[in-house]
PDB file of C-alpha atoms in Angstrom:
ATOM      1  CA  MET A  29     218.232 -78.002  79.262  1.00  0.00           C
ATOM      2  CA  LYS A  30     220.833 -76.566  81.633  1.00  0.00           C
ATOM      3  CA  LEU A  31     223.989 -78.657  81.966  1.00  0.00           C
ATOM      4  CA  LEU A  32     225.799 -79.361  85.220  1.00  0.00           C
ATOM      5  CA  GLY A  33     228.856 -81.578  85.467  1.00  0.00           C
ATOM      6  CA  LEU A  34     232.049 -82.750  87.088  1.00  0.00           C
ATOM      7  CA  ILE A  35     235.508 -82.314  85.598  1.00  0.00           C
ATOM      8  CA  GLY A  36     238.520 -84.366  86.596  1.00  0.00           C
ATOM      9  CA  GLU A  37     241.234 -86.562  85.177  1.00  0.00           C
ATOM     10  CA  THR A  38     239.673 -89.931  86.060  1.00  0.00           C
ATOM     11  CA  LEU A  39     236.022 -90.105  87.060  1.00  0.00           C
ATOM     12  CA  ASP A  40     234.976 -93.755  86.936  1.00  0.00           C
ATOM     13  CA  TYR A  41     234.858 -93.744  90.758  1.00  0.00           C
ATOM     14  CA  SER A  42     232.638 -90.657  91.040  1.00  0.00           C
ATOM     15  CA  PHE A  43     229.221 -90.653  92.706  1.00  0.00           C
ATOM     16  CA  SER A  44     228.178 -87.234  91.408  1.00  0.00           C
ATOM     17  CA  GLU A  45     226.284 -88.150  88.234  1.00  0.00           C
ATOM     18  CA  LYS A  46     224.249 -90.851  89.979  1.00  0.00           C
ATOM     19  CA  TYR A  47     223.606 -88.612  92.986  1.00  0.00           C
ATOM     20  CA  PHE A  48     222.322 -85.628  91.045  1.00  0.00           C
ATOM     21  CA  THR A  49     220.347 -87.735  88.575  1.00  0.00           C
ATOM     22  CA  GLU A  50     218.538 -89.401  91.480  1.00  0.00           C
ATOM     23  CA  LYS A  51     218.094 -86.036  93.225  1.00  0.00           C
ATOM     24  CA  PHE A  52     216.448 -84.505  90.170  1.00  0.00           C
ATOM     25  CA  LYS A  53     214.116 -87.484  89.818  1.00  0.00           C
ATOM     26  CA  LYS A  54     213.229 -87.737  93.511  1.00  0.00           C
ATOM     27  CA  GLU A  55     212.605 -84.023  93.941  1.00  0.00           C
ATOM     28  CA  ASP A  56     210.872 -83.663  90.562  1.00  0.00           C
ATOM     29  CA  ILE A  57     213.435 -81.113  89.358  1.00  0.00           C
ATOM     30  CA  GLU A  58     213.259 -80.520  85.620  1.00  0.00           C
ATOM     31  CA  GLY A  59     215.442 -78.655  83.174  1.00  0.00           C
ATOM     32  CA  PHE A  60     218.816 -79.874  84.469  1.00  0.00           C
ATOM     33  CA  ASP A  61     221.198 -82.631  83.386  1.00  0.00           C
ATOM     34  CA  TYR A  62     224.387 -83.720  85.187  1.00  0.00           C
ATOM     35  CA  LYS A  63     227.280 -85.397  83.357  1.00  0.00           C
ATOM     36  CA  LEU A  64     230.888 -86.421  83.942  1.00  0.00           C
ATOM     37  CA  PHE A  65     233.684 -84.892  81.863  1.00  0.00           C
ATOM     38  CA  GLU A  66     237.131 -86.457  81.992  1.00  0.00           C
ATOM     39  CA  ILE A  67     239.737 -84.061  80.636  1.00  0.00           C
ATOM     40  CA  PRO A  68     243.410 -85.064  80.176  1.00  0.00           C
ATOM     41  CA  ASN A  69     244.734 -81.686  81.338  1.00  0.00           C
ATOM     42  CA  ILE A  70     243.413 -78.369  82.561  1.00  0.00           C
ATOM     43  CA  GLU A  71     244.339 -76.742  79.258  1.00  0.00           C
ATOM     44  CA  SER A  72     241.369 -78.647  77.771  1.00  0.00           C
ATOM     45  CA  PHE A  73     238.922 -76.673  79.924  1.00  0.00           C
ATOM     46  CA  PRO A  74     238.207 -73.795  77.460  1.00  0.00           C
ATOM     47  CA  GLU A  75     237.469 -76.301  74.692  1.00  0.00           C
ATOM     48  CA  LEU A  76     235.034 -78.109  76.988  1.00  0.00           C
ATOM     49  CA  LEU A  77     233.164 -74.853  77.569  1.00  0.00           C
ATOM     50  CA  GLU A  78     233.019 -74.107  73.850  1.00  0.00           C
ATOM     51  CA  THR A  79     231.641 -77.575  73.141  1.00  0.00           C
ATOM     52  CA  ASN A  80     228.984 -77.254  75.844  1.00  0.00           C
ATOM     53  CA  PRO A  81     227.542 -73.717  75.757  1.00  0.00           C
ATOM     54  CA  ASN A  82     224.613 -74.699  78.019  1.00  0.00           C
ATOM     55  CA  PHE A  83     226.763 -75.183  81.129  1.00  0.00           C
ATOM     56  CA  ALA A  84     225.213 -73.658  84.263  1.00  0.00           C
ATOM     57  CA  GLY A  85     227.576 -75.072  86.876  1.00  0.00           C
ATOM     58  CA  ILE A  86     230.588 -77.345  87.291  1.00  0.00           C
ATOM     59  CA  ASN A  87     232.133 -79.382  90.095  1.00  0.00           C
ATOM     60  CA  VAL A  88     235.912 -79.813  90.079  1.00  0.00           C
ATOM     61  CA  THR A  89     237.844 -82.773  91.444  1.00  0.00           C
ATOM     62  CA  ILE A  90     241.340 -84.298  91.418  1.00  0.00           C
ATOM     63  CA  PRO A  91     243.732 -83.006  90.161  1.00  0.00           C
ATOM     64  CA  TYR A  92     242.298 -79.662  89.046  1.00  0.00           C
ATOM     65  CA  LYS A  93     241.053 -77.943  92.220  1.00  0.00           C
ATOM     66  CA  ASN A  94     244.078 -75.653  92.218  1.00  0.00           C
ATOM     67  CA  ASP A  95     244.843 -75.551  88.499  1.00  0.00           C
ATOM     68  CA  ILE A  96     241.354 -74.317  87.568  1.00  0.00           C
ATOM     69  CA  ILE A  97     241.776 -70.972  89.340  1.00  0.00           C
ATOM     70  CA  PRO A  98     243.507 -69.057  86.484  1.00  0.00           C
ATOM     71  CA  TYR A  99     240.528 -69.869  84.226  1.00  0.00           C
ATOM     72  CA  LEU A 100     238.035 -68.146  86.544  1.00  0.00           C
ATOM     73  CA  LYS A 101     236.926 -64.530  86.593  1.00  0.00           C
ATOM     74  CA  SER A 102     236.764 -64.316  90.390  1.00  0.00           C
ATOM     75  CA  LEU A 103     236.743 -66.337  93.600  1.00  0.00           C
ATOM     76  CA  ASP A 104     234.224 -66.404  96.411  1.00  0.00           C
ATOM     77  CA  GLU A 105     235.584 -65.695  99.890  1.00  0.00           C
ATOM     78  CA  SER A 106     235.618 -69.422 100.703  1.00  0.00           C
ATOM     79  CA  ALA A 107     237.784 -70.284  97.712  1.00  0.00           C
ATOM     80  CA  GLN A 108     240.084 -67.314  98.326  1.00  0.00           C
ATOM     81  CA  LYS A 109     240.698 -68.382 101.906  1.00  0.00           C
ATOM     82  CA  ILE A 110     241.313 -72.021 101.043  1.00  0.00           C
ATOM     83  CA  GLY A 111     243.159 -71.583  97.756  1.00  0.00           C
ATOM     84  CA  ALA A 112     241.220 -74.331  95.994  1.00  0.00           C
ATOM     85  CA  VAL A 113     237.993 -74.525  93.973  1.00  0.00           C
ATOM     86  CA  ASN A 114     235.541 -77.409  93.664  1.00  0.00           C
ATOM     87  CA  VAL A 115     232.458 -75.480  92.483  1.00  0.00           C
ATOM     88  CA  ILE A 116     232.161 -73.165  89.483  1.00  0.00           C
ATOM     89  CA  LYS A 117     229.162 -70.931  88.988  1.00  0.00           C
ATOM     90  CA  PHE A 118     228.354 -69.368  85.620  1.00  0.00           C
ATOM     91  CA  THR A 119     227.334 -65.717  85.986  1.00  0.00           C
ATOM     92  CA  ASP A 120     226.851 -62.726  83.694  1.00  0.00           C
ATOM     93  CA  GLN A 121     230.173 -61.430  84.991  1.00  0.00           C
ATOM     94  CA  GLY A 122     232.022 -64.674  84.200  1.00  0.00           C
ATOM     95  CA  LEU A 123     233.027 -67.858  85.990  1.00  0.00           C
ATOM     96  CA  VAL A 124     233.128 -67.651  89.792  1.00  0.00           C
ATOM     97  CA  GLY A 125     234.929 -70.238  91.943  1.00  0.00           C
ATOM     98  CA  TYR A 126     233.646 -71.524  95.289  1.00  0.00           C
ATOM     99  CA  ASN A 127     234.677 -74.210  97.767  1.00  0.00           C
ATOM    100  CA  SER A 128     231.981 -76.469  99.226  1.00  0.00           C
ATOM    101  CA  ASP A 129     234.475 -79.034 100.583  1.00  0.00           C
ATOM    102  CA  TYR A 130     234.948 -76.793 103.627  1.00  0.00           C
ATOM    103  CA  TYR A 131     231.230 -76.819 104.355  1.00  0.00           C
ATOM    104  CA  GLY A 132     230.908 -80.559 103.762  1.00  0.00           C
ATOM    105  CA  PHE A 133     233.859 -81.571 105.921  1.00  0.00           C
ATOM    106  CA  ARG A 134     233.254 -79.175 108.801  1.00  0.00           C
ATOM    107  CA  ASN A 135     229.599 -80.108 109.195  1.00  0.00           C
ATOM    108  CA  SER A 136     230.311 -83.818 108.836  1.00  0.00           C
ATOM    109  CA  VAL A 137     233.157 -83.997 111.342  1.00  0.00           C
ATOM    110  CA  THR A 138     231.322 -81.770 113.857  1.00  0.00           C
ATOM    111  CA  LYS A 139     228.237 -83.964 113.748  1.00  0.00           C
ATOM    112  CA  TRP A 140     230.346 -87.138 114.000  1.00  0.00           C
ATOM    113  CA  ILE A 141     232.583 -86.237 116.944  1.00  0.00           C
ATOM    114  CA  GLY A 142     230.015 -84.101 118.729  1.00  0.00           C
ATOM    115  CA  GLU A 143     230.781 -82.865 122.217  1.00  0.00           C
ATOM    116  CA  ASN A 144     234.073 -84.782 122.272  1.00  0.00           C
ATOM    117  CA  LEU A 145     235.416 -82.308 119.724  1.00  0.00           C
ATOM    118  CA  SER A 146     236.476 -80.083 122.607  1.00  0.00           C
ATOM    119  CA  ASN A 147     238.930 -82.789 123.670  1.00  0.00           C
ATOM    120  CA  ILE A 148     240.775 -82.731 120.347  1.00  0.00           C
ATOM    121  CA  THR A 149     243.590 -80.210 120.212  1.00  0.00           C
ATOM    122  CA  ASP A 150     245.853 -81.600 117.494  1.00  0.00           C
ATOM    123  CA  ALA A 151     245.184 -83.127 114.081  1.00  0.00           C
ATOM    124  CA  LEU A 152     247.178 -84.585 111.205  1.00  0.00           C
ATOM    125  CA  VAL A 153     245.987 -84.028 107.634  1.00  0.00           C
ATOM    126  CA  LEU A 154     247.399 -86.563 105.198  1.00  0.00           C
ATOM    127  CA  GLY A 155     247.979 -85.220 101.698  1.00  0.00           C
ATOM    128  CA  THR A 156     248.395 -81.733 100.289  1.00  0.00           C
ATOM    129  CA  GLY A 157     245.909 -81.639  97.388  1.00  0.00           C
ATOM    130  CA  GLY A 158     242.848 -79.449  96.967  1.00  0.00           C
ATOM    131  CA  ALA A 159     240.696 -81.292  99.511  1.00  0.00           C
ATOM    132  CA  SER A 160     243.413 -81.078 102.163  1.00  0.00           C
ATOM    133  CA  LYS A 161     243.377 -77.289 101.969  1.00  0.00           C
ATOM    134  CA  ALA A 162     239.675 -77.139 102.783  1.00  0.00           C
ATOM    135  CA  VAL A 163     240.134 -79.621 105.640  1.00  0.00           C
ATOM    136  CA  ARG A 164     243.060 -77.651 107.064  1.00  0.00           C
ATOM    137  CA  VAL A 165     241.160 -74.364 107.061  1.00  0.00           C
ATOM    138  CA  ALA A 166     238.034 -75.978 108.539  1.00  0.00           C
ATOM    139  CA  LEU A 167     239.955 -77.565 111.414  1.00  0.00           C
ATOM    140  CA  THR A 168     241.924 -74.386 112.065  1.00  0.00           C
ATOM    141  CA  ASP A 169     238.673 -72.405 112.221  1.00  0.00           C
ATOM    142  CA  MET A 170     237.457 -74.951 114.770  1.00  0.00           C
ATOM    143  CA  GLY A 171     240.433 -74.149 116.997  1.00  0.00           C
ATOM    144  CA  ILE A 172     242.391 -77.325 116.290  1.00  0.00           C
ATOM    145  CA  ASN A 173     246.135 -77.256 115.702  1.00  0.00           C
ATOM    146  CA  VAL A 174     246.764 -78.800 112.281  1.00  0.00           C
ATOM    147  CA  LYS A 175     249.908 -80.397 110.894  1.00  0.00           C
ATOM    148  CA  MET A 176     250.086 -81.351 107.217  1.00  0.00           C
ATOM    149  CA  VAL A 177     251.752 -84.588 106.083  1.00  0.00           C
ATOM    150  CA  SER A 178     253.279 -85.277 102.679  1.00  0.00           C
ATOM    151  CA  ARG A 179     256.027 -87.238 101.002  1.00  0.00           C
ATOM    152  CA  ASP A 180     257.513 -83.888  99.994  1.00  0.00           C
ATOM    153  CA  PRO A 181     259.083 -82.056 102.965  1.00  0.00           C
ATOM    154  CA  GLN A 182     258.659 -78.750 101.116  1.00  0.00           C
ATOM    155  CA  LYS A 183     254.864 -79.077 101.095  1.00  0.00           C
ATOM    156  CA  ALA A 184     254.092 -80.097 104.665  1.00  0.00           C
ATOM    157  CA  ASP A 185     255.022 -79.992 108.333  1.00  0.00           C
ATOM    158  CA  TYR A 186     255.923 -83.687 108.463  1.00  0.00           C
ATOM    159  CA  THR A 187     256.827 -86.373 105.985  1.00  0.00           C
ATOM    160  CA  TYR A 188     255.487 -89.920 106.299  1.00  0.00           C
ATOM    161  CA  LYS A 189     259.044 -91.006 106.983  1.00  0.00           C
ATOM    162  CA  ALA A 190     259.256 -88.588 109.910  1.00  0.00           C
ATOM    163  CA  LEU A 191     256.066 -90.053 111.397  1.00  0.00           C
ATOM    164  CA  LYS A 192     257.438 -93.578 111.056  1.00  0.00           C
ATOM    165  CA  GLU A 193     260.575 -92.492 112.875  1.00  0.00           C
ATOM    166  CA  ASN A 194     258.596 -90.584 115.529  1.00  0.00           C
ATOM    167  CA  PRO A 195     255.410 -92.572 116.239  1.00  0.00           C
ATOM    168  CA  GLU A 196     254.658 -90.379 119.242  1.00  0.00           C
ATOM    169  CA  LEU A 197     253.529 -87.727 116.749  1.00  0.00           C
ATOM    170  CA  VAL A 198     250.731 -90.037 115.662  1.00  0.00           C
ATOM    171  CA  ALA A 199     249.929 -90.874 119.272  1.00  0.00           C
ATOM    172  CA  THR A 200     249.477 -87.233 120.271  1.00  0.00           C
ATOM    173  CA  HIS A 201     247.416 -86.168 117.235  1.00  0.00           C
ATOM    174  CA  THR A 202     244.102 -87.806 118.039  1.00  0.00           C
ATOM    175  CA  LEU A 203     242.316 -86.716 114.852  1.00  0.00           C
ATOM    176  CA  ILE A 204     243.833 -87.944 111.589  1.00  0.00           C
ATOM    177  CA  VAL A 205     242.249 -87.055 108.259  1.00  0.00           C
ATOM    178  CA  ASN A 206     243.205 -88.853 105.056  1.00  0.00           C
ATOM    179  CA  THR A 207     242.675 -86.617 102.029  1.00  0.00           C
ATOM    180  CA  THR A 208     244.649 -88.813  99.613  1.00  0.00           C
ATOM    181  CA  PRO A 209     242.878 -91.205  97.193  1.00  0.00           C
ATOM    182  CA  LEU A 210     244.748 -94.196  98.633  1.00  0.00           C
ATOM    183  CA  GLY A 211     242.397 -97.067  99.448  1.00  0.00           C
ATOM    184  CA  THR A 212     239.776 -96.170  96.853  1.00  0.00           C
ATOM    185  CA  ALA A 213     238.203 -99.183  95.129  1.00  0.00           C
ATOM    186  CA  PRO A 214     239.414-101.236  93.355  1.00  0.00           C
ATOM    187  CA  ASN A 215     242.634-100.722  95.366  1.00  0.00           C
ATOM    188  CA  GLU A 216     241.008-101.355  98.740  1.00  0.00           C
ATOM    189  CA  LEU A 217     244.168-102.687 100.403  1.00  0.00           C
ATOM    190  CA  ASP A 218     246.133 -99.488  99.869  1.00  0.00           C
ATOM    191  CA  LYS A 219     246.631 -97.090 102.750  1.00  0.00           C
ATOM    192  CA  VAL A 220     248.946 -94.311 103.806  1.00  0.00           C
ATOM    193  CA  ASP A 221     252.174 -95.612 105.382  1.00  0.00           C
ATOM    194  CA  LEU A 222     251.857 -94.653 109.051  1.00  0.00           C
ATOM    195  CA  PRO A 223     253.008 -96.164 112.361  1.00  0.00           C
ATOM    196  CA  TYR A 224     249.505 -97.488 113.045  1.00  0.00           C
ATOM    197  CA  GLU A 225     250.734 -99.218 116.187  1.00  0.00           C
ATOM    198  CA  ALA A 226     250.727 -95.751 117.807  1.00  0.00           C
ATOM    199  CA  LEU A 227     246.937 -95.408 117.432  1.00  0.00           C
ATOM    200  CA  THR A 228     244.786 -95.634 120.560  1.00  0.00           C
ATOM    201  CA  SER A 229     241.116 -95.923 121.485  1.00  0.00           C
ATOM    202  CA  LYS A 230     241.065 -92.124 121.732  1.00  0.00           C
ATOM    203  CA  HIS A 231     241.809 -91.652 118.037  1.00  0.00           C
ATOM    204  CA  TYR A 232     239.382 -90.488 115.353  1.00  0.00           C
ATOM    205  CA  LEU A 233     240.242 -91.432 111.774  1.00  0.00           C
ATOM    206  CA  TYR A 234     238.348 -89.590 109.038  1.00  0.00           C
ATOM    207  CA  ASP A 235     238.830 -90.754 105.446  1.00  0.00           C
ATOM    208  CA  VAL A 236     237.552 -88.599 102.578  1.00  0.00           C
ATOM    209  CA  VAL A 237     237.455 -91.819 100.521  1.00  0.00           C
ATOM    210  CA  TYR A 238     233.931 -93.306 100.565  1.00  0.00           C
ATOM    211  CA  ASN A 239     234.303 -96.439  98.440  1.00  0.00           C
ATOM    212  CA  PRO A 240     234.777 -98.947 100.032  1.00  0.00           C
ATOM    213  CA  GLU A 241     232.594 -98.105 103.011  1.00  0.00           C
ATOM    214  CA  ILE A 242     235.371 -99.102 105.418  1.00  0.00           C
ATOM    215  CA  THR A 243     238.807 -98.346 104.010  1.00  0.00           C
ATOM    216  CA  ALA A 244     242.067 -99.996 105.048  1.00  0.00           C
ATOM    217  CA  PHE A 245     243.004 -96.724 106.776  1.00  0.00           C
ATOM    218  CA  MET A 246     239.779 -96.763 108.773  1.00  0.00           C
ATOM    219  CA  GLN A 247     240.252-100.415 109.699  1.00  0.00           C
ATOM    220  CA  GLU A 248     243.535 -99.575 111.429  1.00  0.00           C
ATOM    221  CA  GLY A 249     241.763 -97.146 113.735  1.00  0.00           C
ATOM    222  CA  LEU A 250     238.881 -99.504 114.451  1.00  0.00           C
ATOM    223  CA  ARG A 251     241.316-102.285 115.215  1.00  0.00           C
ATOM    224  CA  LYS A 252     242.776-100.132 118.008  1.00  0.00           C
ATOM    225  CA  GLY A 253     239.356 -99.383 119.455  1.00  0.00           C
ATOM    226  CA  GLY A 254     239.190 -95.912 117.949  1.00  0.00           C
ATOM    227  CA  LYS A 255     236.465 -94.378 115.804  1.00  0.00           C
ATOM    228  CA  ALA A 256     236.492 -94.079 112.010  1.00  0.00           C
ATOM    229  CA  LYS A 257     234.303 -92.426 109.386  1.00  0.00           C
ATOM    230  CA  ASN A 258     234.358 -92.348 105.598  1.00  0.00           C
ATOM    231  CA  GLY A 259     233.762 -89.355 103.356  1.00  0.00           C
ATOM    232  CA  TYR A 260     230.304 -90.150 101.986  1.00  0.00           C
ATOM    233  CA  GLU A 261     228.475 -87.687 104.218  1.00  0.00           C
ATOM    234  CA  MET A 262     231.004 -84.991 103.337  1.00  0.00           C
ATOM    235  CA  LEU A 263     230.356 -85.662  99.646  1.00  0.00           C
ATOM    236  CA  VAL A 264     226.590 -85.397 100.077  1.00  0.00           C
ATOM    237  CA  LEU A 265     226.884 -82.170 102.066  1.00  0.00           C
ATOM    238  CA  GLN A 266     229.269 -80.572  99.583  1.00  0.00           C
ATOM    239  CA  ALA A 267     227.073 -81.680  96.676  1.00  0.00           C
ATOM    240  CA  GLU A 268     224.011 -80.076  98.247  1.00  0.00           C
ATOM    241  CA  LYS A 269     226.039 -76.929  98.909  1.00  0.00           C
ATOM    242  CA  SER A 270     227.057 -76.928  95.226  1.00  0.00           C
ATOM    243  CA  TRP A 271     223.392 -77.093  94.217  1.00  0.00           C
ATOM    244  CA  GLU A 272     222.616 -74.205  96.574  1.00  0.00           C
ATOM    245  CA  ILE A 273     225.415 -72.138  95.010  1.00  0.00           C
ATOM    246  CA  TRP A 274     224.267 -72.848  91.460  1.00  0.00           C
ATOM    247  CA  LEU A 275     220.623 -72.161  92.237  1.00  0.00           C
ATOM    248  CA  ASP A 276     221.289 -69.129  94.440  1.00  0.00           C
ATOM    249  CA  GLY A 277     217.803 -69.055  95.924  1.00  0.00           C
ATOM    250  CA  GLN A 278     216.003 -69.538  92.641  1.00  0.00           C
ATOM    251  CA  THR A 279     213.290 -72.141  92.162  1.00  0.00           C
ATOM    252  CA  PRO A 280     214.326 -74.720  89.534  1.00  0.00           C
ATOM    253  CA  VAL A 281     211.921 -74.781  86.628  1.00  0.00           C
ATOM    254  CA  ALA A 282     211.910 -76.526  83.290  1.00  0.00           C
ATOM    255  CA  PRO A 283     212.461 -74.336  80.236  1.00  0.00           C
ATOM    256  CA  GLN A 284     209.085 -73.426  78.700  1.00  0.00           C
ATOM    257  CA  SER A 285     208.494 -74.687  75.180  1.00  0.00           C
ATOM    258  CA  GLU A 286     207.386 -72.191  72.587  1.00  0.00           C
ATOM    259  CA  THR A 287     203.741 -72.274  71.533  1.00  0.00           C
ATOM    260  CA  THR A 288     202.424 -71.365  68.122  1.00  0.00           C
TER     261      THR A 288
END
């Protein structure tokens, strides 16, 4: 049995195990098992590998998308460009890091906004973690001017305080992407501190959080007549991309039992 899994600090919110378990059952895929592995720090990663020698692939989530890189043999072009890893493939040459968040976000947001995407010139990306890096690169590749937002002025173009003091910045950036975990159940009332009064009906609010279905951040955009989308589709797309990376064109088959 080949083992696939997700590593992160806290995983009780994750959809991955349920998603892949249902995928394997629905598509009659045998020989694979998907499990969640909470590790207290990235230094625990080598021990996890030693304990589970049948690993074939790993997903990486908060807060290890950046910290995992020194433990990998090499990076795919996508991960190199973004500077964050959320997929690990086990190869004969060692562990290789990939980024499927880029693929998931870009395809999701393009499908959602459609032809109106040409009207969006400026975007704000809230947060500076691993997911934000993939979102920034995807939007930049789409020809959109991106400004990063963080509490730390050293990590971003704007701080949340600066946006509160200059609400016109929110008004002129008609695509706003939340890549922070704020608003995730059970803390549904939490949201990034923005001057939401500056939102208009022309705004698109994309939240990488998917539980609840409509986050407090999304509600602010909808209340102003704008459009809002959660991150579930992005998760599904990046998960399927992960599977494609792990499988690499091979047909999944169950290990054959020995006969006597």
